[in-house]
Amino acid sequence: MQDLAGRHQQDRGATEDDYRTARGSETMSKAKSTKSSGNVFADLGIANADEHLAKADTVIAIASRIKSKGLTQAQASKLIGLAQPDVSKLMRGHFAGYTYDRLFGFLIALGEKVTVTVSTATSAKDAKLKLEFA
């Protein structure tokens, strides 16, 4: 029969000493990190990163409105005219193939006001897509 201390060690799983034993005298090194630009799509080198981020923000707004209204995915699907499995996919971030027009239509169907404003950028670098959600 194992003693209590032995069972405790077994329940704890591998320890740093166990890793040293398994890998010789080496210890694991820390992972390196890089500061984000604020756009994960740009950080990953995805083309049209601003567009992806804007669509992701719009999908997050749709999911937030569905949740704040206490709607099930089935109820939301009837409101926005999308099949329930597609609502599920959308809420999990699968928004490829959806146009802004369609995403904005979902927000309108959920009772939201959508306004698009175009303004002059002060420079080519300042020209970008920006969405604001109230």
mmCIF file with all atom_site columns, C-alpha atoms in Angstrom:
data_model
loop_
_atom_site.group_PDB
_atom_site.id
_atom_site.type_symbol
_atom_site.label_atom_id
_atom_site.label_alt_id
_atom_site.label_comp_id
_atom_site.label_asym_id
_atom_site.label_entity_id
_atom_site.label_seq_id
_atom_site.pdbx_PDB_ins_code
_atom_site.Cartn_x
_atom_site.Cartn_y
_atom_site.Cartn_z
_atom_site.occupancy
_atom_site.B_iso_or_equiv
_atom_site.pdbx_formal_charge
_atom_site.auth_seq_id
_atom_site.auth_comp_id
_atom_site.auth_asym_id
_atom_site.auth_atom_id
_atom_site.pdbx_PDB_model_num
ATOM 1   C CA . MET A 1 1   ? 0.000   0.000  0.000   1.00 0.00 ? 1   MET A CA 1
ATOM 2   C CA . GLN A 1 2   ? 1.389   3.428  -0.961  1.00 0.00 ? 2   GLN A CA 1
ATOM 3   C CA . ASP A 1 3   ? 1.990   5.976  1.728   1.00 0.00 ? 3   ASP A CA 1
ATOM 4   C CA . LEU A 1 4   ? 0.101   9.269  1.683   1.00 0.00 ? 4   LEU A CA 1
ATOM 5   C CA . ALA A 1 5   ? 3.107   11.340 0.522   1.00 0.00 ? 5   ALA A CA 1
ATOM 6   C CA . GLY A 1 6   ? 3.715   8.970  -2.382  1.00 0.00 ? 6   GLY A CA 1
ATOM 7   C CA . ARG A 1 7   ? 0.089   9.163  -3.509  1.00 0.00 ? 7   ARG A CA 1
ATOM 8   C CA . HIS A 1 8   ? 0.179   12.972 -3.234  1.00 0.00 ? 8   HIS A CA 1
ATOM 9   C CA . GLN A 1 9   ? 3.262   13.078 -5.505  1.00 0.00 ? 9   GLN A CA 1
ATOM 10  C CA . GLN A 1 10  ? 1.527   10.806 -8.008  1.00 0.00 ? 10  GLN A CA 1
ATOM 11  C CA . ASP A 1 11  ? -1.624  12.980 -8.020  1.00 0.00 ? 11  ASP A CA 1
ATOM 12  C CA . ARG A 1 12  ? 0.395   16.169 -8.551  1.00 0.00 ? 12  ARG A CA 1
ATOM 13  C CA . GLY A 1 13  ? 1.767   14.974 -11.852 1.00 0.00 ? 13  GLY A CA 1
ATOM 14  C CA . ALA A 1 14  ? 5.164   15.946 -13.258 1.00 0.00 ? 14  ALA A CA 1
ATOM 15  C CA . THR A 1 15  ? 7.256   18.507 -11.401 1.00 0.00 ? 15  THR A CA 1
ATOM 16  C CA . GLU A 1 16  ? 10.157  20.630 -12.566 1.00 0.00 ? 16  GLU A CA 1
ATOM 17  C CA . ASP A 1 17  ? 12.536  18.077 -11.054 1.00 0.00 ? 17  ASP A CA 1
ATOM 18  C CA . ASP A 1 18  ? 10.823  15.357 -13.084 1.00 0.00 ? 18  ASP A CA 1
ATOM 19  C CA . TYR A 1 19  ? 11.406  17.389 -16.292 1.00 0.00 ? 19  TYR A CA 1
ATOM 20  C CA . ARG A 1 20  ? 15.075  17.821 -15.386 1.00 0.00 ? 20  ARG A CA 1
ATOM 21  C CA . THR A 1 21  ? 15.362  14.087 -14.833 1.00 0.00 ? 21  THR A CA 1
ATOM 22  C CA . ALA A 1 22  ? 13.590  13.292 -18.092 1.00 0.00 ? 22  ALA A CA 1
ATOM 23  C CA . ARG A 1 23  ? 15.634  15.824 -20.099 1.00 0.00 ? 23  ARG A CA 1
ATOM 24  C CA . GLY A 1 24  ? 18.954  15.540 -18.277 1.00 0.00 ? 24  GLY A CA 1
ATOM 25  C CA . SER A 1 25  ? 20.061  18.704 -16.513 1.00 0.00 ? 25  SER A CA 1
ATOM 26  C CA . GLU A 1 26  ? 18.245  20.975 -18.989 1.00 0.00 ? 26  GLU A CA 1
ATOM 27  C CA . THR A 1 27  ? 15.376  23.163 -17.864 1.00 0.00 ? 27  THR A CA 1
ATOM 28  C CA . MET A 1 28  ? 12.618  24.475 -20.071 1.00 0.00 ? 28  MET A CA 1
ATOM 29  C CA . SER A 1 29  ? 13.125  27.972 -21.474 1.00 0.00 ? 29  SER A CA 1
ATOM 30  C CA . LYS A 1 30  ? 10.493  30.696 -21.441 1.00 0.00 ? 30  LYS A CA 1
ATOM 31  C CA . ALA A 1 31  ? 8.525   31.365 -24.601 1.00 0.00 ? 31  ALA A CA 1
ATOM 32  C CA . LYS A 1 32  ? 9.269   34.630 -26.386 1.00 0.00 ? 32  LYS A CA 1
ATOM 33  C CA . SER A 1 33  ? 6.448   37.098 -26.906 1.00 0.00 ? 33  SER A CA 1
ATOM 34  C CA . THR A 1 34  ? 5.957   40.007 -29.249 1.00 0.00 ? 34  THR A CA 1
ATOM 35  C CA . LYS A 1 35  ? 3.870   43.103 -28.555 1.00 0.00 ? 35  LYS A CA 1
ATOM 36  C CA . SER A 1 36  ? 0.659   43.149 -30.606 1.00 0.00 ? 36  SER A CA 1
ATOM 37  C CA . SER A 1 37  ? -0.130  45.866 -33.114 1.00 0.00 ? 37  SER A CA 1
ATOM 38  C CA . GLY A 1 38  ? -3.738  45.772 -31.928 1.00 0.00 ? 38  GLY A CA 1
ATOM 39  C CA . ASN A 1 39  ? -4.817  43.755 -34.968 1.00 0.00 ? 39  ASN A CA 1
ATOM 40  C CA . VAL A 1 40  ? -4.224  40.024 -34.601 1.00 0.00 ? 40  VAL A CA 1
ATOM 41  C CA . PHE A 1 41  ? -4.832  39.526 -38.329 1.00 0.00 ? 41  PHE A CA 1
ATOM 42  C CA . ALA A 1 42  ? -2.022  41.969 -39.189 1.00 0.00 ? 42  ALA A CA 1
ATOM 43  C CA . ASP A 1 43  ? 0.229   40.332 -36.580 1.00 0.00 ? 43  ASP A CA 1
ATOM 44  C CA . LEU A 1 44  ? -0.337  36.989 -38.319 1.00 0.00 ? 44  LEU A CA 1
ATOM 45  C CA . GLY A 1 45  ? 0.431   38.507 -41.734 1.00 0.00 ? 45  GLY A CA 1
ATOM 46  C CA . ILE A 1 46  ? -3.063  37.961 -43.139 1.00 0.00 ? 46  ILE A CA 1
ATOM 47  C CA . ALA A 1 47  ? -3.907  40.011 -46.237 1.00 0.00 ? 47  ALA A CA 1
ATOM 48  C CA . ASN A 1 48  ? -6.631  42.655 -45.778 1.00 0.00 ? 48  ASN A CA 1
ATOM 49  C CA . ALA A 1 49  ? -6.101  42.562 -42.012 1.00 0.00 ? 49  ALA A CA 1
ATOM 50  C CA . ASP A 1 50  ? -8.135  45.742 -41.386 1.00 0.00 ? 50  ASP A CA 1
ATOM 51  C CA . GLU A 1 51  ? -11.114 44.233 -43.208 1.00 0.00 ? 51  GLU A CA 1
ATOM 52  C CA . HIS A 1 52  ? -10.863 41.003 -41.208 1.00 0.00 ? 52  HIS A CA 1
ATOM 53  C CA . LEU A 1 53  ? -10.683 42.941 -37.940 1.00 0.00 ? 53  LEU A CA 1
ATOM 54  C CA . ALA A 1 54  ? -13.684 45.105 -38.864 1.00 0.00 ? 54  ALA A CA 1
ATOM 55  C CA . LYS A 1 55  ? -15.749 42.038 -39.770 1.00 0.00 ? 55  LYS A CA 1
ATOM 56  C CA . ALA A 1 56  ? -14.657 40.273 -36.573 1.00 0.00 ? 56  ALA A CA 1
ATOM 57  C CA . ASP A 1 57  ? -15.710 43.327 -34.546 1.00 0.00 ? 57  ASP A CA 1
ATOM 58  C CA . THR A 1 58  ? -19.059 43.353 -36.349 1.00 0.00 ? 58  THR A CA 1
ATOM 59  C CA . VAL A 1 59  ? -19.605 39.649 -35.611 1.00 0.00 ? 59  VAL A CA 1
ATOM 60  C CA . ILE A 1 60  ? -18.723 40.274 -31.959 1.00 0.00 ? 60  ILE A CA 1
ATOM 61  C CA . ALA A 1 61  ? -21.334 43.066 -31.921 1.00 0.00 ? 61  ALA A CA 1
ATOM 62  C CA . ILE A 1 62  ? -23.927 40.696 -33.428 1.00 0.00 ? 62  ILE A CA 1
ATOM 63  C CA . ALA A 1 63  ? -23.178 38.009 -30.830 1.00 0.00 ? 63  ALA A CA 1
ATOM 64  C CA . SER A 1 64  ? -23.272 40.627 -28.065 1.00 0.00 ? 64  SER A CA 1
ATOM 65  C CA . ARG A 1 65  ? -26.692 41.895 -29.197 1.00 0.00 ? 65  ARG A CA 1
ATOM 66  C CA . ILE A 1 66  ? -28.061 38.335 -29.363 1.00 0.00 ? 66  ILE A CA 1
ATOM 67  C CA . LYS A 1 67  ? -26.788 37.641 -25.860 1.00 0.00 ? 67  LYS A CA 1
ATOM 68  C CA . SER A 1 68  ? -27.973 40.965 -24.382 1.00 0.00 ? 68  SER A CA 1
ATOM 69  C CA . LYS A 1 69  ? -31.470 40.359 -25.781 1.00 0.00 ? 69  LYS A CA 1
ATOM 70  C CA . GLY A 1 70  ? -31.485 36.900 -24.188 1.00 0.00 ? 70  GLY A CA 1
ATOM 71  C CA . LEU A 1 71  ? -32.122 35.195 -27.509 1.00 0.00 ? 71  LEU A CA 1
ATOM 72  C CA . THR A 1 72  ? -31.320 31.588 -28.250 1.00 0.00 ? 72  THR A CA 1
ATOM 73  C CA . GLN A 1 73  ? -29.552 30.839 -31.509 1.00 0.00 ? 73  GLN A CA 1
ATOM 74  C CA . ALA A 1 74  ? -32.830 29.431 -32.855 1.00 0.00 ? 74  ALA A CA 1
ATOM 75  C CA . GLN A 1 75  ? -34.677 32.653 -31.999 1.00 0.00 ? 75  GLN A CA 1
ATOM 76  C CA . ALA A 1 76  ? -31.877 34.770 -33.479 1.00 0.00 ? 76  ALA A CA 1
ATOM 77  C CA . SER A 1 77  ? -31.869 32.666 -36.638 1.00 0.00 ? 77  SER A CA 1
ATOM 78  C CA . LYS A 1 78  ? -35.541 33.495 -37.242 1.00 0.00 ? 78  LYS A CA 1
ATOM 79  C CA . LEU A 1 79  ? -34.913 37.213 -36.698 1.00 0.00 ? 79  LEU A CA 1
ATOM 80  C CA . ILE A 1 80  ? -31.889 37.516 -38.957 1.00 0.00 ? 80  ILE A CA 1
ATOM 81  C CA . GLY A 1 81  ? -32.944 34.983 -41.599 1.00 0.00 ? 81  GLY A CA 1
ATOM 82  C CA . LEU A 1 82  ? -30.057 32.591 -41.150 1.00 0.00 ? 82  LEU A CA 1
ATOM 83  C CA . ALA A 1 83  ? -30.202 28.881 -40.314 1.00 0.00 ? 83  ALA A CA 1
ATOM 84  C CA . GLN A 1 84  ? -29.425 28.080 -36.654 1.00 0.00 ? 84  GLN A CA 1
ATOM 85  C CA . PRO A 1 85  ? -26.238 26.129 -37.469 1.00 0.00 ? 85  PRO A CA 1
ATOM 86  C CA . ASP A 1 86  ? -25.019 29.152 -39.437 1.00 0.00 ? 86  ASP A CA 1
ATOM 87  C CA . VAL A 1 87  ? -25.787 31.441 -36.476 1.00 0.00 ? 87  VAL A CA 1
ATOM 88  C CA . SER A 1 88  ? -23.698 29.087 -34.346 1.00 0.00 ? 88  SER A CA 1
ATOM 89  C CA . LYS A 1 89  ? -20.803 29.228 -36.818 1.00 0.00 ? 89  LYS A CA 1
ATOM 90  C CA . LEU A 1 90  ? -21.052 33.014 -37.057 1.00 0.00 ? 90  LEU A CA 1
ATOM 91  C CA . MET A 1 91  ? -21.002 33.408 -33.274 1.00 0.00 ? 91  MET A CA 1
ATOM 92  C CA . ARG A 1 92  ? -17.863 31.230 -33.171 1.00 0.00 ? 92  ARG A CA 1
ATOM 93  C CA . GLY A 1 93  ? -16.070 33.576 -35.565 1.00 0.00 ? 93  GLY A CA 1
ATOM 94  C CA . HIS A 1 94  ? -16.670 31.858 -38.899 1.00 0.00 ? 94  HIS A CA 1
ATOM 95  C CA . PHE A 1 95  ? -17.464 34.964 -40.943 1.00 0.00 ? 95  PHE A CA 1
ATOM 96  C CA . ALA A 1 96  ? -15.668 34.243 -44.219 1.00 0.00 ? 96  ALA A CA 1
ATOM 97  C CA . GLY A 1 97  ? -17.980 34.866 -47.151 1.00 0.00 ? 97  GLY A CA 1
ATOM 98  C CA . TYR A 1 98  ? -20.194 37.389 -45.338 1.00 0.00 ? 98  TYR A CA 1
ATOM 99  C CA . THR A 1 99  ? -20.259 40.897 -46.788 1.00 0.00 ? 99  THR A CA 1
ATOM 100 C CA . TYR A 1 100 ? -20.483 44.014 -44.648 1.00 0.00 ? 100 TYR A CA 1
ATOM 101 C CA . ASP A 1 101 ? -23.937 44.585 -46.115 1.00 0.00 ? 101 ASP A CA 1
ATOM 102 C CA . ARG A 1 102 ? -25.135 41.203 -44.866 1.00 0.00 ? 102 ARG A CA 1
ATOM 103 C CA . LEU A 1 103 ? -23.542 41.606 -41.420 1.00 0.00 ? 103 LEU A CA 1
ATOM 104 C CA . PHE A 1 104 ? -25.024 45.092 -41.055 1.00 0.00 ? 104 PHE A CA 1
ATOM 105 C CA . GLY A 1 105 ? -28.383 43.604 -42.119 1.00 0.00 ? 105 GLY A CA 1
ATOM 106 C CA . PHE A 1 106 ? -28.154 41.150 -39.206 1.00 0.00 ? 106 PHE A CA 1
ATOM 107 C CA . LEU A 1 107 ? -27.621 44.060 -36.804 1.00 0.00 ? 107 LEU A CA 1
ATOM 108 C CA . ILE A 1 108 ? -30.601 45.908 -38.272 1.00 0.00 ? 108 ILE A CA 1
ATOM 109 C CA . ALA A 1 109 ? -32.766 42.776 -37.969 1.00 0.00 ? 109 ALA A CA 1
ATOM 110 C CA . LEU A 1 110 ? -31.748 42.661 -34.283 1.00 0.00 ? 110 LEU A CA 1
ATOM 111 C CA . GLY A 1 111 ? -33.103 46.204 -33.873 1.00 0.00 ? 111 GLY A CA 1
ATOM 112 C CA . GLU A 1 112 ? -29.838 48.118 -34.111 1.00 0.00 ? 112 GLU A CA 1
ATOM 113 C CA . LYS A 1 113 ? -29.215 51.348 -35.996 1.00 0.00 ? 113 LYS A CA 1
ATOM 114 C CA . VAL A 1 114 ? -26.279 51.106 -38.403 1.00 0.00 ? 114 VAL A CA 1
ATOM 115 C CA . THR A 1 115 ? -24.681 54.282 -39.708 1.00 0.00 ? 115 THR A CA 1
ATOM 116 C CA . VAL A 1 116 ? -21.754 54.422 -42.132 1.00 0.00 ? 116 VAL A CA 1
ATOM 117 C CA . THR A 1 117 ? -19.736 57.646 -42.187 1.00 0.00 ? 117 THR A CA 1
ATOM 118 C CA . VAL A 1 118 ? -17.062 58.452 -44.742 1.00 0.00 ? 118 VAL A CA 1
ATOM 119 C CA . SER A 1 119 ? -14.589 61.223 -43.946 1.00 0.00 ? 119 SER A CA 1
ATOM 120 C CA . THR A 1 120 ? -11.418 62.601 -45.502 1.00 0.00 ? 120 THR A CA 1
ATOM 121 C CA . ALA A 1 121 ? -8.176  61.155 -44.156 1.00 0.00 ? 121 ALA A CA 1
ATOM 122 C CA . THR A 1 122 ? -5.399  63.618 -43.351 1.00 0.00 ? 122 THR A CA 1
ATOM 123 C CA . SER A 1 123 ? -2.851  61.347 -45.056 1.00 0.00 ? 123 SER A CA 1
ATOM 124 C CA . ALA A 1 124 ? -2.655  58.072 -46.961 1.00 0.00 ? 124 ALA A CA 1
ATOM 125 C CA . LYS A 1 125 ? -1.372  56.427 -43.781 1.00 0.00 ? 125 LYS A CA 1
ATOM 126 C CA . ASP A 1 126 ? -4.451  57.677 -41.891 1.00 0.00 ? 126 ASP A CA 1
ATOM 127 C CA . ALA A 1 127 ? -6.856  56.234 -44.508 1.00 0.00 ? 127 ALA A CA 1
ATOM 128 C CA . LYS A 1 128 ? -8.386  53.131 -42.910 1.00 0.00 ? 128 LYS A CA 1
ATOM 129 C CA . LEU A 1 129 ? -11.543 51.277 -42.055 1.00 0.00 ? 129 LEU A CA 1
ATOM 130 C CA . LYS A 1 130 ? -12.830 51.948 -38.570 1.00 0.00 ? 130 LYS A CA 1
ATOM 131 C CA . LEU A 1 131 ? -16.037 50.759 -36.914 1.00 0.00 ? 131 LEU A CA 1
ATOM 132 C CA . GLU A 1 132 ? -17.489 52.134 -33.691 1.00 0.00 ? 132 GLU A CA 1
ATOM 133 C CA . PHE A 1 133 ? -20.112 50.315 -31.662 1.00 0.00 ? 133 PHE A CA 1
ATOM 134 C CA . ALA A 1 134 ? -22.204 52.047 -29.013 1.00 0.00 ? 134 ALA A CA 1
#
